[in-house]
Coordinates of C-alpha atoms in Angstrom, one line a residue:
Chain M
X417 CA -115.6 -37.0 6.0
X418 CA -113.6 -35.1 8.6
X419 CA -110.4 -33.4 7.4
X420 CA -107.2 -35.4 7.8
X421 CA -104.8 -34.5 10.6
X422 CA -101.6 -35.3 8.8
X423 CA -99.9 -32.2 9.9
X424 CA -100.5 -33.0 13.6
X425 CA -99.6 -36.7 13.6
X426 CA -96.0 -36.1 14.3
X427 CA -96.8 -33.8 17.2
X428 CA -99.3 -36.3 18.4
X429 CA -96.7 -39.1 18.2
X430 CA -94.2 -36.9 20.1
X431 CA -96.8 -36.0 22.8
X432 CA -96.5 -32.3 21.9
X433 CA -100.2 -31.4 21.5
X434 CA -102.5 -29.9 24.1
X435 CA -104.9 -32.3 25.8
X436 CA -107.8 -31.0 23.7
X437 CA -105.8 -31.4 20.5
X438 CA -104.6 -34.8 21.5
X439 CA -108.3 -35.8 22.0
X440 CA -109.4 -34.5 18.7
X441 CA -106.5 -36.2 16.8
X442 CA -107.2 -39.5 18.7
X443 CA -110.9 -39.2 17.7
X444 CA -110.0 -38.7 14.1
X445 CA -107.5 -41.6 14.1
X446 CA -110.2 -43.9 15.4
X447 CA -112.1 -43.4 12.1
X448 CA -109.3 -42.7 9.6
X449 CA -107.2 -45.6 8.3
X450 CA -104.9 -43.3 6.3
X451 CA -104.0 -41.2 9.2
X452 CA -103.7 -44.3 11.4
X453 CA -101.2 -45.7 8.9
X454 CA -99.2 -42.6 9.0
X455 CA -99.0 -42.8 12.8
X456 CA -98.1 -46.4 12.6
X457 CA -95.3 -45.6 10.2
X458 CA -93.9 -43.0 12.6
X459 CA -94.1 -45.5 15.5
X460 CA -92.4 -48.2 13.4
X461 CA -89.6 -45.7 12.6
X462 CA -89.1 -44.9 16.3
X463 CA -88.9 -48.6 17.1
X464 CA -86.4 -49.2 14.3
X465 CA -84.2 -46.3 15.4
X466 CA -83.9 -47.9 18.8
X467 CA -82.5 -51.0 17.0
X468 CA -79.2 -49.1 16.9
X469 CA -77.9 -49.7 20.5
X470 CA -76.3 -47.0 22.6
X471 CA -72.6 -46.6 22.7
X472 CA -70.6 -49.4 24.2
X473 CA -68.1 -47.5 26.4
X474 CA -64.7 -48.7 27.2
X475 CA -64.3 -46.8 30.5
X476 CA -66.2 -47.7 33.6
X477 CA -68.3 -44.8 35.0
X478 CA -65.9 -44.4 37.9
X479 CA -62.9 -44.3 35.6
X480 CA -64.6 -41.9 33.3
X481 CA -65.4 -39.5 36.2
X482 CA -61.8 -39.8 37.4
X483 CA -60.4 -39.0 33.9
X484 CA -62.6 -36.0 33.6
X485 CA -61.5 -34.9 37.1
X486 CA -57.8 -35.2 36.1
X487 CA -58.4 -33.2 32.9
X488 CA -60.3 -30.4 34.6
X489 CA -58.4 -27.1 34.5
X490 CA -58.7 -24.5 37.2
X491 CA -62.1 -23.0 36.9
X492 CA -61.8 -19.4 35.7
X493 CA -62.2 -17.2 38.7
X494 CA -64.0 -14.0 38.4
X495 CA -61.7 -11.1 38.7
X496 CA -62.5 -8.2 41.0
X497 CA -63.1 -6.1 37.9
X498 CA -65.5 -8.7 36.5
X499 CA -67.4 -8.9 39.8
X500 CA -67.5 -5.1 40.0
X501 CA -68.8 -5.0 36.4
X502 CA -71.5 -7.5 37.3
X503 CA -72.6 -5.4 40.3
X504 CA -72.2 -2.2 38.3
X505 CA -74.6 -3.5 35.7
X506 CA -77.2 -4.0 38.3
X507 CA -76.5 -0.5 39.7
X508 CA -76.9 1.2 36.4
X509 CA -80.7 1.8 36.7
X510 CA -80.0 3.4 40.1
X511 CA -77.4 5.6 38.3
X512 CA -79.8 6.6 35.6
X513 CA -82.5 7.4 38.2
X514 CA -79.9 9.5 40.1
X515 CA -79.0 11.4 36.9
X516 CA -82.6 11.9 36.0
X517 CA -83.3 13.3 39.5
X518 CA -80.3 15.6 39.1
X519 CA -81.5 16.9 35.7
X520 CA -85.0 17.5 37.0
X521 CA -83.7 19.4 40.0
X522 CA -81.5 21.6 37.8
X523 CA -84.5 22.1 35.5
X524 CA -86.8 23.1 38.4
X525 CA -84.2 25.4 39.9
X526 CA -83.5 26.9 36.5
X527 CA -87.1 27.5 35.9
X528 CA -87.5 29.1 39.3
X529 CA -84.5 31.3 38.6
X530 CA -85.9 32.3 35.3
X531 CA -89.2 33.3 36.8
X532 CA -87.4 35.4 39.3
X533 CA -85.2 37.0 36.7
X534 CA -88.2 37.6 34.4
X535 CA -90.0 39.4 37.2
X536 CA -86.9 41.3 38.1
X537 CA -86.3 42.1 34.4
X538 CA -89.8 43.4 33.9
X539 CA -89.3 45.6 37.0
X540 CA -86.1 46.9 35.4
X541 CA -83.8 45.3 37.9
X542 CA -82.2 42.5 36.1
X543 CA -79.5 40.5 37.8
X544 CA -75.9 41.5 37.0
X545 CA -75.6 38.6 34.6
X546 CA -78.4 40.0 32.6
X547 CA -77.3 43.6 33.0
X548 CA -75.8 43.8 29.5
X549 CA -79.2 42.9 28.1
X550 CA -80.9 45.6 30.1
X551 CA -78.1 48.1 29.0
X552 CA -78.8 47.4 25.3
X553 CA -82.5 47.5 25.8
X554 CA -82.2 50.8 27.6
X555 CA -81.6 52.5 24.2
X556 CA -84.9 51.1 22.8
X557 CA -88.5 52.4 23.4
X558 CA -90.1 50.7 26.4
X559 CA -92.7 48.6 24.5
X560 CA -90.0 47.1 22.1
X561 CA -87.6 46.5 25.0
X562 CA -90.3 44.7 27.0
X563 CA -91.2 42.5 24.0
X564 CA -87.5 41.7 23.3
X565 CA -86.9 41.0 26.9
X566 CA -89.8 38.5 27.0
X567 CA -88.7 36.9 23.8
X568 CA -85.2 36.4 25.1
X569 CA -86.5 34.9 28.4
X570 CA -88.6 32.5 26.4
X571 CA -85.7 31.5 24.2
X572 CA -83.6 30.8 27.3
X573 CA -86.4 28.8 28.9
X574 CA -86.9 26.8 25.7
X575 CA -83.2 26.1 25.3
X576 CA -83.1 24.8 28.8
X577 CA -86.1 22.6 28.3
X578 CA -84.7 21.2 25.0
X579 CA -81.3 20.8 26.6
X580 CA -82.7 18.7 29.5
X581 CA -84.7 16.5 27.2
X582 CA -81.7 16.0 25.0
X583 CA -79.7 15.1 28.0
X584 CA -82.3 12.6 29.2
X585 CA -82.4 11.1 25.7
X586 CA -78.7 10.8 25.7
X587 CA -78.6 9.0 29.0
X588 CA -81.3 6.7 27.8
X589 CA -79.4 6.0 24.6
X590 CA -76.2 5.3 26.4
X591 CA -78.0 3.0 28.8
X592 CA -79.7 1.2 25.9
X593 CA -76.5 0.7 24.0
X594 CA -74.7 -0.5 27.1
X595 CA -77.4 -3.1 27.7
X596 CA -77.3 -4.1 24.0
X597 CA -73.5 -4.6 24.1
X598 CA -73.7 -6.5 27.3
X599 CA -76.4 -8.8 25.8
X600 CA -74.4 -9.3 22.7
X601 CA -71.3 -10.2 24.7
X602 CA -73.3 -12.7 26.8
X603 CA -74.8 -14.3 23.6
X604 CA -71.4 -14.6 22.1
X605 CA -70.1 -16.3 25.2
X606 CA -73.1 -18.7 25.3
X607 CA -72.6 -19.5 21.7
X608 CA -69.0 -20.6 22.4
X609 CA -70.1 -23.2 25.0
Chain X
X326 CA -104.5 -21.8 14.0
X327 CA -100.8 -22.6 13.8
X328 CA -100.1 -25.9 15.5
X329 CA -96.8 -24.8 17.0
X330 CA -98.4 -22.1 19.1
X331 CA -100.5 -24.7 20.8
X332 CA -97.8 -27.1 21.5
X333 CA -97.1 -28.2 25.0
X334 CA -93.8 -27.4 26.5
X335 CA -93.5 -30.9 28.1
X336 CA -92.6 -30.2 31.6
X337 CA -89.1 -31.5 31.6
X338 CA -88.0 -28.0 31.3
X339 CA -88.1 -27.4 35.0
X340 CA -85.4 -26.3 37.4
X341 CA -83.0 -28.9 38.6
X342 CA -84.0 -30.9 41.7
X343 CA -83.0 -29.7 45.1
X344 CA -80.1 -32.1 45.5
X345 CA -78.8 -31.5 42.0
X346 CA -79.1 -27.7 42.6
X347 CA -76.8 -28.2 45.7
X348 CA -74.3 -30.1 43.6
X349 CA -74.4 -27.4 40.9
X350 CA -73.9 -24.6 43.4
X351 CA -71.0 -26.4 45.0
X352 CA -69.4 -27.1 41.6
X353 CA -69.9 -23.5 40.7
X354 CA -67.8 -22.6 43.7
X355 CA -65.1 -24.9 42.5
X356 CA -66.0 -28.2 44.3
X357 CA -64.6 -30.9 41.9
X358 CA -66.2 -33.7 43.8
X359 CA -69.6 -32.2 43.4
X360 CA -68.9 -31.8 39.7
X361 CA -67.8 -35.4 39.5
X362 CA -71.2 -36.5 40.8
X363 CA -72.8 -34.4 38.1
X364 CA -70.5 -36.0 35.5
X365 CA -71.5 -39.5 36.8
X366 CA -75.2 -38.6 36.4
X367 CA -75.0 -37.3 32.9
X368 CA -72.2 -39.4 31.5
X369 CA -74.4 -41.9 29.6
X370 CA -76.6 -39.2 28.1
X371 CA -73.7 -37.1 27.0
X372 CA -71.7 -40.0 25.5
X373 CA -74.8 -41.2 23.7
X374 CA -75.7 -37.8 22.2
X375 CA -72.2 -37.5 20.8
X376 CA -72.1 -41.2 19.7
X377 CA -75.3 -40.9 17.8
X378 CA -73.9 -37.7 16.2
X379 CA -70.6 -39.2 15.1
X380 CA -71.0 -43.0 15.1
X381 CA -67.8 -43.9 17.0
X382 CA -68.1 -45.0 20.6
X383 CA -64.4 -44.4 21.5
X384 CA -64.4 -41.0 19.9
X385 CA -67.7 -40.2 21.6
X386 CA -66.3 -41.1 25.0
X387 CA -63.3 -38.8 24.5
X388 CA -65.5 -36.0 23.2
X389 CA -67.8 -36.5 26.1
X390 CA -64.9 -35.8 28.5
X391 CA -64.2 -32.7 26.5
X392 CA -67.8 -31.7 26.8
X393 CA -67.7 -32.0 30.6
X394 CA -64.5 -30.0 30.7
X395 CA -66.1 -27.3 28.7
X396 CA -69.1 -27.5 31.0
X397 CA -66.8 -27.0 34.0
X398 CA -65.2 -24.0 32.4
X399 CA -68.6 -22.4 31.7
X400 CA -70.3 -23.6 34.9
X401 CA -70.1 -20.2 36.7
X402 CA -72.4 -18.9 33.9
X403 CA -75.0 -21.6 34.2
X404 CA -78.3 -20.3 35.5
X405 CA -80.7 -22.9 37.0
X406 CA -83.7 -21.6 35.2
X407 CA -83.1 -24.3 32.5
X408 CA -82.5 -28.0 33.3
X409 CA -78.9 -28.8 33.8
X410 CA -79.3 -31.8 31.5
X411 CA -80.4 -29.6 28.6
X412 CA -77.5 -27.3 29.2
X413 CA -75.0 -30.1 29.2
X414 CA -76.6 -31.7 26.1
X415 CA -76.3 -28.4 24.4
X416 CA -72.5 -28.4 25.1
X417 CA -72.3 -32.0 24.1
X418 CA -74.0 -31.4 20.7
X419 CA -71.7 -28.5 20.1
X420 CA -68.7 -30.6 21.0
X421 CA -70.0 -33.4 18.7
X422 CA -70.2 -31.0 15.8
X423 CA -66.7 -29.6 16.5
X424 CA -65.4 -33.2 16.6
X425 CA -67.1 -34.1 13.4
X426 CA -65.6 -31.1 11.7
X427 CA -62.2 -31.9 13.1
X428 CA -62.3 -35.5 12.1
X429 CA -64.4 -35.5 9.0
X430 CA -63.3 -38.9 8.0
X431 CA -65.2 -40.3 11.1
X432 CA -68.4 -39.4 9.2
X433 CA -67.4 -41.8 6.5
X434 CA -70.4 -44.0 7.0
X435 CA -68.7 -46.9 5.1
X436 CA -66.1 -47.2 7.8
X437 CA -68.3 -47.4 10.8
X438 CA -66.7 -49.5 13.5
X439 CA -70.2 -50.9 14.2
X440 CA -70.1 -52.6 10.8
X441 CA -67.1 -54.7 12.1
X442 CA -69.0 -56.4 14.9
X443 CA -68.3 -60.0 15.3
X444 CA -71.0 -62.1 13.6
X445 CA -72.9 -64.3 15.9
X446 CA -75.9 -66.5 15.3
X447 CA -78.1 -65.6 12.4
X448 CA -80.6 -63.6 14.4
X449 CA -77.8 -61.6 16.1
X450 CA -76.1 -61.0 12.8
X451 CA -79.4 -59.8 11.3
X452 CA -79.9 -57.5 14.3
X453 CA -76.4 -56.1 14.0
X454 CA -77.0 -55.5 10.3
X455 CA -80.2 -53.7 11.0
X456 CA -78.4 -51.6 13.7
X457 CA -75.7 -50.7 11.3
X458 CA -78.2 -49.7 8.6
X459 CA -80.0 -47.5 11.1
X460 CA -76.9 -45.9 12.3
X461 CA -75.6 -45.2 8.7
X462 CA -79.0 -43.7 7.8
X463 CA -78.9 -41.4 10.9
X464 CA -75.3 -40.4 10.1
X465 CA -76.3 -39.7 6.5
X466 CA -78.7 -37.0 7.6
X467 CA -77.5 -33.4 7.5
X468 CA -76.0 -32.3 10.9
X469 CA -78.8 -29.8 11.6
X470 CA -81.6 -32.4 11.2
X471 CA -79.5 -35.1 12.8
X472 CA -79.1 -33.3 16.1
X473 CA -82.8 -32.5 16.3
X474 CA -83.7 -36.1 15.5
X475 CA -81.3 -37.5 18.1
X476 CA -82.5 -35.2 20.9
X477 CA -86.1 -36.1 20.2
X478 CA -85.9 -39.8 19.3
X479 CA -83.1 -40.9 21.6
X480 CA -83.1 -38.4 24.4
X481 CA -86.8 -37.7 24.5
X482 CA -86.5 -33.9 24.7
X483 CA -89.6 -31.9 23.9
X484 CA -89.8 -29.6 20.9
X485 CA -89.5 -26.6 23.2
X486 CA -86.4 -27.9 24.9
X487 CA -84.8 -28.7 21.6
X488 CA -85.7 -25.2 20.3
X489 CA -84.1 -23.7 23.4
X490 CA -81.0 -25.9 23.2
X491 CA -80.3 -25.5 19.5
X492 CA -81.5 -21.9 19.6
X493 CA -83.9 -22.2 16.7
X494 CA -87.7 -21.5 16.5
X495 CA -90.0 -24.4 17.5
X496 CA -91.3 -24.4 13.9
X497 CA -87.8 -25.1 12.6
X498 CA -87.5 -27.9 15.1
X499 CA -90.6 -29.5 13.7
X500 CA -89.6 -29.0 10.1
X501 CA -86.1 -30.4 10.7
X502 CA -87.6 -33.4 12.5
X503 CA -90.1 -33.9 9.8
X504 CA -87.4 -33.8 7.1
X505 CA -85.2 -36.2 9.1
X506 CA -88.0 -38.7 9.5
X507 CA -89.0 -38.5 5.9
X508 CA -85.4 -39.1 4.8
X509 CA -85.0 -42.0 7.2
X510 CA -88.3 -43.6 6.1
X511 CA -87.0 -43.4 2.6
X512 CA -83.5 -44.7 3.4
X513 CA -84.8 -47.5 5.7
X514 CA -87.7 -48.5 3.6
X515 CA -86.5 -52.1 3.3
X516 CA -86.0 -52.5 7.1
X517 CA -89.4 -50.9 7.8
X518 CA -91.1 -53.2 5.4
X519 CA -89.4 -56.2 6.8
X520 CA -90.5 -55.4 10.3

């Protein structure tokens, strides 16, 4: 015999199954007295529940509406700050994009600068800012000095790269936590309704 | 396959109708008359949700006013993605729970006002008695199951709508409903057998 559909009878009764499921359950019910009895019991309960009449109200609809109208407080108006915060929230992705563009520009310019200074350094004409390094390296043999100079340039480039990634992660983190706090605040407000 | 993943979300979960949307927008801008029309539309439903929850018509009527006032205060935050009815019912069920907590003695099922209805002819008296028993049984359910049962049986909301309103998973809606029905079938065994 086909398996009983006990776990689906309530959903069938409530019209909460898909059309295919509804058909399958209906086909089973046609041949299964036990499941049919279960459905009939649910239907009987629904009918019985409606034996309890709805509320008999004392106020006419018009009077009810009028009383609600009299009790309505002033609707809380959104302050300029709240409106600005609402707009600000929508503008945050734009802000993040702007910050990202700024960081990328700095990074590209920084890298370009590094390439220039590296080339200049190798040629022995470091920029004044790097002059102190050249001065120190001047006391060392050429091969060691070139190696140290290259190592130093790599470290600087690496630090810049790590710094920019950290900055991006920081911005992303801030944005994420801002969104999370906004969402939590909204949830709390909804829960109070 | 889990049954709940295949459940229909019965399409009452649509956006409000065009004329209702207009009323909502006007009310959101502070139009009290537009809000009054919304109150008139949902008065019966809101009063009944609260009445079924607490069992006292007068108290329900008062609490329904409170629910509409709360709805007015939160109206600027309403988004029409969800039906307005469900949003108002959610507020109504919260107000009903608050009211029950405030006036715990109202839940004393032995003092239901409905029990004091004037006796009429035998058939009417029997009908009243049955209504009283049903209401007592519903009120004896735990609040969490009661609200789900009321929204499903009396207000005809789909599982998905109830889940959205009460903010519980659809599986929990089904288990609470199943629990409530099992308890009611047990408590109302005599009535069910008689009918």
